[in-house]
GROMACS .gro file of C-alpha atoms in nm:
model
  111
    1MET     CA    1   0.000   0.000   0.000
    2VAL     CA    2   0.135   0.345  -0.091
    3ILE     CA    3   0.011   0.657   0.090
    4ALA     CA    4   0.106   1.018   0.162
    5VAL     CA    5   0.208   1.132   0.511
    6GLU     CA    6   0.306   1.462   0.666
    7VAL     CA    7   0.662   1.467   0.798
    8ALA     CA    8   0.794   1.774   0.981
    9ASN     CA    9   0.509   1.980   0.826
   10TRP     CA   10   0.585   1.860   0.469
   11GLU     CA   11   0.354   1.632   0.272
   12VAL     CA   12   0.550   1.332   0.146
   13HIS     CA   13   0.397   1.114  -0.126
   14LYS     CA   14   0.517   0.768  -0.230
   15THR     CA   15   0.526   0.637   0.127
   16LEU     CA   16   0.526   0.257   0.126
   17ILE     CA   17   0.354   0.065   0.404
   18ASP     CA   18   0.564  -0.251   0.443
   19GLN     CA   19   0.460  -0.503   0.708
   20GLY     CA   20   0.776  -0.700   0.631
   21SER     CA   21   1.012  -0.416   0.724
   22SER     CA   22   1.159  -0.422   1.074
   23ILE     CA   23   1.254  -0.052   1.049
   24ASP     CA   24   1.114   0.278   0.924
   25VAL     CA   25   1.320   0.428   0.641
   26LEU     CA   26   1.352   0.786   0.517
   27TYR     CA   27   1.560   0.795   0.202
   28TRP     CA   28   1.846   1.045   0.199
   29PRO     CA   29   1.733   1.246  -0.109
   30THR     CA   30   1.389   1.291   0.052
   31PHE     CA   31   1.548   1.401   0.380
   32LEU     CA   32   1.747   1.667   0.193
   33GLU     CA   33   1.430   1.800   0.026
   34LEU     CA   34   1.254   1.836   0.362
   35ASP     CA   35   1.500   2.104   0.477
   36ILE     CA   36   1.546   1.942   0.818
   37PRO     CA   37   1.855   2.052   1.014
   38HIS     CA   38   2.136   1.798   0.991
   39SER     CA   39   2.199   1.859   1.360
   40LEU     CA   40   1.896   1.636   1.432
   41ILE     CA   41   2.070   1.332   1.280
   42GLN     CA   42   2.185   1.075   1.536
   43PRO     CA   43   2.475   0.843   1.449
   44HIS     CA   44   2.411   0.496   1.310
   45THR     CA   45   2.710   0.337   1.140
   46LYS     CA   46   2.585  -0.011   1.059
   47PRO     CA   47   2.479  -0.082   0.701
   48LEU     CA   48   2.124  -0.184   0.623
   49VAL     CA   49   2.106  -0.543   0.499
   50GLY     CA   50   1.812  -0.631   0.275
   51PHE     CA   51   1.618  -0.951   0.227
   52ALA     CA   52   1.856  -1.082  -0.041
   53GLY     CA   53   2.169  -0.980   0.152
   54GLU     CA   54   2.229  -0.654  -0.035
   55ARG     CA   55   2.368  -0.366   0.171
   56ALA     CA   56   2.275   0.002   0.170
   57HIS     CA   57   2.472   0.285   0.329
   58THR     CA   58   2.303   0.463   0.620
   59ARG     CA   59   2.349   0.827   0.724
   60GLY     CA   60   2.214   0.790   1.077
   61TYR     CA   61   1.864   0.820   1.209
   62VAL     CA   62   1.629   1.106   1.287
   63ASP     CA   63   1.313   1.127   1.499
   64LEU     CA   64   1.042   1.325   1.319
   65LEU     CA   65   0.682   1.410   1.401
   66THR     CA   66   0.471   1.233   1.139
   67THR     CA   67   0.099   1.271   1.068
   68PHE     CA   68  -0.111   0.986   0.930
   69GLY     CA   69  -0.464   1.016   0.792
   70THR     CA   70  -0.675   1.306   0.673
   71SER     CA   71  -0.849   1.563   0.888
   72PRO     CA   72  -1.039   1.516   1.112
   73ASP     CA   73  -0.915   1.155   1.151
   74THR     CA   74  -0.540   1.200   1.197
   75ARG     CA   75  -0.274   1.058   1.426
   76ARG     CA   76   0.056   1.235   1.495
   77ILE     CA   77   0.340   1.032   1.636
   78MET     CA   78   0.716   1.055   1.660
   79VAL     CA   79   0.876   0.817   1.409
   80ARG     CA   80   1.241   0.707   1.426
   81ASN     CA   81   1.356   0.701   1.062
   82LEU     CA   82   1.677   0.534   0.949
   83LEU     CA   83   1.832   0.757   0.681
   84VAL     CA   84   1.930   0.536   0.388
   85GLU     CA   85   2.117   0.611   0.067
   86ALA     CA   86   1.957   0.397  -0.202
   87ASN     CA   87   1.792   0.427  -0.541
   88THR     CA   88   1.422   0.358  -0.496
   89SER     CA   89   1.079   0.458  -0.621
   90TYR     CA   90   0.968   0.547  -0.268
   91ASN     CA   91   1.044   0.837  -0.035
   92ILE     CA   92   0.966   0.662   0.293
   93ILE     CA   93   0.905   0.308   0.412
   94ILE     CA   94   0.677   0.269   0.712
   95GLY     CA   95   0.757  -0.062   0.879
   96ARG     CA   96   0.640  -0.262   1.176
   97PRO     CA   97   0.765  -0.024   1.450
   98THR     CA   98   0.531   0.254   1.338
   99LEU     CA   99   0.247   0.021   1.240
  100ASN     CA  100   0.263  -0.126   1.593
  101GLN     CA  101   0.276   0.218   1.752
  102LEU     CA  102  -0.035   0.319   1.554
  103GLY     CA  103  -0.209  -0.009   1.632
  104ALA     CA  104  -0.258  -0.044   1.256
  105VAL     CA  105  -0.358  -0.364   1.082
  106VAL     CA  106  -0.326  -0.373   0.704
  107SER     CA  107  -0.620  -0.568   0.564
  108THR     CA  108  -0.623  -0.617   0.187
  109PRO     CA  109  -1.003  -0.676   0.167
  110HIS     CA  110  -1.052  -0.327   0.313
  111LEU     CA  111  -0.818  -0.141   0.078
   0.00000   0.00000   0.00000
């Protein structure tokens, strides 16, 4: 499922909901477009290893206030995003940590 979310007061399209992801990812080019101070980046030096064993370089992580839903039915929570340098069609991947925090259940019959 692909949605739009609001991150740090910016609307971000091409946000993938991925129940198989154990982390939340904000891709580096998207982070740069959001004009978020680099001083908010916390160190994270381990590479991200994908399902097939491929590795992607990480730039750290950043905690950002993220809004899900459309008014009046919205939820705002702090999301810890791993900043990843990779070529992808998406801007953000929302994984299990955030889905669990939201109490969200993705149900394909209800899409």
